[in-house]
Amino acid sequence: MKTKLLVEICDLEQGQRLIENKVGALLLNVKGVTYTKQFNCYTNELSILVEKAQENNVELFVHLDMLYHEDDLIGLRAILKKLNSIGIKNLVICDIGVIELANDLNLDFKFINGGSVLNTNYATIDFTNDFYSGFFLSNEINIDEVVTIAKKTSADLFVQVFGKQKIFTSKRKLLTSYCEYNEIENLDMHPRNKLIIKDAATQDNYSYIYEDQFGTYIYTMNNVNALSYLDNLIENDVKYLYLNNLFCDLEEYDEVINIFNKYLKDNNYSIQDAQNDLKIVSDKLSESFFNDETVFTIEQAKLLEMELKDE
């Protein structure tokens, strides 16, 4: 099983260029039915990318990362029909109701579980494996846990190896409330504006924040950098290495893609070469939870539970 990069796009032109360069796979957001990111495609723009992807043997994944209310279903039904008609095969979802809706419409998709927060162990993945062909793994488990999951499941696994990591989300309009209370006007809350907040209790602890019509989101200031773990991920058949482009300029993101792509394809390009080049592109890098100790593994938790029952 060949490992691929999974990349996002900042605009349609970049998407066409990445497909022509056969970069791996694209993760695309759809206008109106996904949370705001760097770029949300209209369906006519998706059609252009689908045609080019088919010509260049590049996989496309459409990101439907919302929990949908009943009022959203009418628009979502139309979107699913359109995605099916233009040749989209892979949907990354967080709401299992999308599967039921697609079944009601007799539409054939492959579903990827994008609810990474919950995908922390192989037992959880096995429990829902009948519904999904792949899973985004949690950003809060270490490399040993990732490898354990990879060895215990046959599903396609997606692991974030670069970019900002989500640390908080709320349906409340927290930025709007803050601005109204402090009488702040005309604040651009879009991700491209790179609003920063500080943790008052911790020195030098900053995060990115943005808000859209669905709520408020906070992401890490640092970019996760998993270059040191790529060989381990590849050896254990992790299928997709995800590069998040949120709060990342187009030129910077292009450089990041080139570095990871070169390391995957050029045997003469060492991990140290890649690390040095990435430090030039991004000066705020972190290995995040990849090298952290897990408090309890599943096996340890089971043993603890048995000991408590014996008492």
Short mmCIF file of N, CA and C in Angstrom, two decimals, residues 228-297:
data_model
loop_
_atom_site.label_atom_id
_atom_site.label_comp_id
_atom_site.label_asym_id
_atom_site.label_seq_id
_atom_site.Cartn_x
_atom_site.Cartn_y
_atom_site.Cartn_z
N SER A 228 10.03 13.44 11.50
CA SER A 228 10.83 12.42 12.17
C SER A 228 10.12 11.08 12.25
N TYR A 229 8.81 11.09 12.07
CA TYR A 229 8.02 9.87 12.23
C TYR A 229 7.51 9.32 10.90
N LEU A 230 7.86 9.97 9.80
CA LEU A 230 7.31 9.55 8.50
C LEU A 230 7.68 8.11 8.17
N ASP A 231 8.96 7.75 8.37
CA ASP A 231 9.38 6.38 8.03
C ASP A 231 8.58 5.35 8.81
N ASN A 232 8.34 5.63 10.09
CA ASN A 232 7.57 4.72 10.93
C ASN A 232 6.13 4.62 10.45
N LEU A 233 5.55 5.74 10.07
CA LEU A 233 4.18 5.75 9.57
C LEU A 233 4.07 4.99 8.26
N ILE A 234 5.04 5.20 7.38
CA ILE A 234 5.03 4.53 6.08
C ILE A 234 5.22 3.02 6.24
N GLU A 235 6.17 2.64 7.09
CA GLU A 235 6.45 1.21 7.31
C GLU A 235 5.24 0.48 7.88
N ASN A 236 4.39 1.21 8.60
CA ASN A 236 3.22 0.59 9.20
C ASN A 236 1.93 0.85 8.41
N ASP A 237 2.12 1.20 7.13
CA ASP A 237 1.01 1.27 6.16
C ASP A 237 -0.03 2.34 6.49
N VAL A 238 0.39 3.44 7.10
CA VAL A 238 -0.51 4.59 7.19
C VAL A 238 -0.68 5.14 5.79
N LYS A 239 -1.91 5.23 5.32
CA LYS A 239 -2.16 5.46 3.89
C LYS A 239 -2.01 6.93 3.50
N TYR A 240 -2.45 7.86 4.36
CA TYR A 240 -2.46 9.27 3.97
C TYR A 240 -1.80 10.13 5.05
N LEU A 241 -0.90 11.00 4.61
CA LEU A 241 -0.20 11.94 5.47
C LEU A 241 -0.79 13.33 5.18
N TYR A 242 -1.50 13.86 6.14
CA TYR A 242 -2.31 15.07 5.94
C TYR A 242 -1.53 16.33 6.29
N LEU A 243 -1.50 17.27 5.35
CA LEU A 243 -0.86 18.57 5.54
C LEU A 243 -1.95 19.63 5.61
N ASN A 244 -2.20 20.17 6.80
CA ASN A 244 -3.25 21.17 7.00
C ASN A 244 -2.73 22.54 6.58
N ASN A 245 -3.53 23.27 5.79
CA ASN A 245 -3.07 24.58 5.29
C ASN A 245 -3.71 25.77 6.03
N LEU A 246 -4.47 25.51 7.10
CA LEU A 246 -5.14 26.60 7.81
C LEU A 246 -4.11 27.55 8.42
N PHE A 247 -4.32 28.87 8.24
CA PHE A 247 -3.41 29.92 8.70
C PHE A 247 -2.04 29.82 8.04
N CYS A 248 -1.99 29.26 6.86
CA CYS A 248 -0.73 29.07 6.14
C CYS A 248 -0.85 29.78 4.78
N ASP A 249 0.10 30.64 4.48
CA ASP A 249 0.09 31.34 3.19
C ASP A 249 0.32 30.37 2.05
N LEU A 250 -0.18 30.74 0.87
CA LEU A 250 -0.08 29.86 -0.30
C LEU A 250 1.37 29.49 -0.60
N GLU A 251 2.26 30.47 -0.61
CA GLU A 251 3.66 30.20 -0.94
C GLU A 251 4.31 29.30 0.10
N GLU A 252 4.00 29.56 1.36
CA GLU A 252 4.54 28.74 2.45
C GLU A 252 4.06 27.31 2.33
N TYR A 253 2.77 27.16 2.05
CA TYR A 253 2.19 25.81 1.95
C TYR A 253 2.78 25.05 0.76
N ASP A 254 2.99 25.75 -0.35
CA ASP A 254 3.63 25.11 -1.51
C ASP A 254 5.01 24.56 -1.13
N GLU A 255 5.78 25.34 -0.36
CA GLU A 255 7.11 24.90 0.07
C GLU A 255 7.01 23.67 0.97
N VAL A 256 6.03 23.68 1.87
CA VAL A 256 5.84 22.53 2.77
C VAL A 256 5.53 21.27 1.96
N ILE A 257 4.62 21.39 0.99
CA ILE A 257 4.27 20.25 0.14
C ILE A 257 5.52 19.73 -0.58
N ASN A 258 6.32 20.64 -1.11
CA ASN A 258 7.53 20.24 -1.84
C ASN A 258 8.49 19.47 -0.94
N ILE A 259 8.63 19.91 0.30
CA ILE A 259 9.55 19.25 1.23
C ILE A 259 9.09 17.83 1.54
N PHE A 260 7.82 17.68 1.91
CA PHE A 260 7.31 16.35 2.23
C PHE A 260 7.30 15.45 1.00
N ASN A 261 6.93 16.01 -0.13
CA ASN A 261 6.88 15.23 -1.37
C ASN A 261 8.28 14.76 -1.77
N LYS A 262 9.25 15.65 -1.63
CA LYS A 262 10.63 15.30 -1.98
C LYS A 262 11.16 14.20 -1.08
N TYR A 263 10.83 14.29 0.22
CA TYR A 263 11.31 13.26 1.14
C TYR A 263 10.71 11.89 0.81
N LEU A 264 9.46 11.87 0.39
CA LEU A 264 8.81 10.60 0.05
C LEU A 264 9.38 9.99 -1.23
N LYS A 265 9.85 10.84 -2.16
CA LYS A 265 10.21 10.34 -3.49
C LYS A 265 11.71 10.32 -3.78
N ASP A 266 12.50 11.09 -3.04
CA ASP A 266 13.94 11.22 -3.34
C ASP A 266 14.76 10.54 -2.25
N ASN A 267 15.36 9.41 -2.57
CA ASN A 267 16.14 8.66 -1.59
C ASN A 267 17.40 9.40 -1.14
N ASN A 268 17.85 10.36 -1.94
CA ASN A 268 19.05 11.12 -1.59
C ASN A 268 18.74 12.34 -0.70
N TYR A 269 17.46 12.56 -0.44
CA TYR A 269 17.03 13.70 0.38
C TYR A 269 16.78 13.18 1.79
N SER A 270 17.69 13.48 2.71
CA SER A 270 17.66 12.89 4.05
C SER A 270 16.63 13.57 4.93
N ILE A 271 16.33 12.93 6.05
CA ILE A 271 15.42 13.52 7.01
C ILE A 271 15.98 14.82 7.56
N GLN A 272 17.31 14.88 7.73
CA GLN A 272 17.93 16.11 8.22
C GLN A 272 17.81 17.24 7.19
N ASP A 273 17.97 16.88 5.91
CA ASP A 273 17.76 17.88 4.85
C ASP A 273 16.35 18.44 4.91
N ALA A 274 15.38 17.54 5.07
CA ALA A 274 13.98 17.95 5.11
C ALA A 274 13.70 18.83 6.34
N GLN A 275 14.26 18.43 7.48
CA GLN A 275 14.06 19.21 8.70
C GLN A 275 14.66 20.61 8.56
N ASN A 276 15.83 20.68 8.00
CA ASN A 276 16.48 21.98 7.82
C ASN A 276 15.67 22.88 6.90
N ASP A 277 15.17 22.31 5.81
CA ASP A 277 14.38 23.10 4.86
C ASP A 277 13.06 23.55 5.48
N LEU A 278 12.44 22.67 6.29
CA LEU A 278 11.16 23.03 6.90
C LEU A 278 11.34 24.15 7.92
N LYS A 279 12.46 24.15 8.64
CA LYS A 279 12.72 25.22 9.62
C LYS A 279 12.85 26.58 8.94
N ILE A 280 13.32 26.57 7.71
CA ILE A 280 13.41 27.84 6.96
C ILE A 280 12.02 28.34 6.59
N VAL A 281 11.13 27.42 6.25
CA VAL A 281 9.77 27.78 5.85
C VAL A 281 8.92 28.18 7.05
N SER A 282 9.03 27.43 8.15
CA SER A 282 8.20 27.67 9.33
C SER A 282 9.08 27.63 10.58
N ASP A 283 9.07 28.72 11.34
CA ASP A 283 9.93 28.79 12.53
C ASP A 283 9.18 28.38 13.81
N LYS A 284 7.92 28.00 13.70
CA LYS A 284 7.15 27.57 14.87
C LYS A 284 6.68 26.15 14.66
N LEU A 285 7.55 25.20 14.99
CA LEU A 285 7.29 23.79 14.76
C LEU A 285 7.25 23.02 16.08
N SER A 286 6.44 21.98 16.10
CA SER A 286 6.31 21.17 17.31
C SER A 286 6.01 19.73 16.94
N GLU A 287 6.54 18.79 17.71
CA GLU A 287 6.19 17.38 17.51
C GLU A 287 4.89 17.03 18.21
N SER A 288 4.32 18.01 18.93
CA SER A 288 3.02 17.85 19.57
C SER A 288 2.97 16.58 20.40
N PHE A 289 1.92 15.75 20.21
CA PHE A 289 1.76 14.56 21.04
C PHE A 289 2.51 13.34 20.50
N PHE A 290 3.17 13.47 19.37
CA PHE A 290 3.82 12.29 18.79
C PHE A 290 4.83 11.66 19.75
N ASN A 291 5.54 12.47 20.52
CA ASN A 291 6.57 11.91 21.42
C ASN A 291 6.14 11.95 22.88
N ASP A 292 4.85 12.13 23.16
CA ASP A 292 4.36 12.15 24.54
C ASP A 292 4.01 10.75 25.01
N GLU A 293 4.08 10.56 26.32
CA GLU A 293 3.66 9.30 26.92
C GLU A 293 2.15 9.31 27.11
N THR A 294 1.50 8.21 26.75
CA THR A 294 0.07 8.07 27.00
C THR A 294 -0.14 7.67 28.46
N VAL A 295 -1.12 8.28 29.11
CA VAL A 295 -1.36 7.97 30.51
C VAL A 295 -1.75 6.50 30.67
N PHE A 296 -2.71 6.03 29.87
CA PHE A 296 -3.12 4.63 29.89
C PHE A 296 -3.32 4.14 28.47
N THR A 297 -2.79 2.94 28.18
CA THR A 297 -3.15 2.29 26.93
C THR A 297 -4.47 1.54 27.16
#
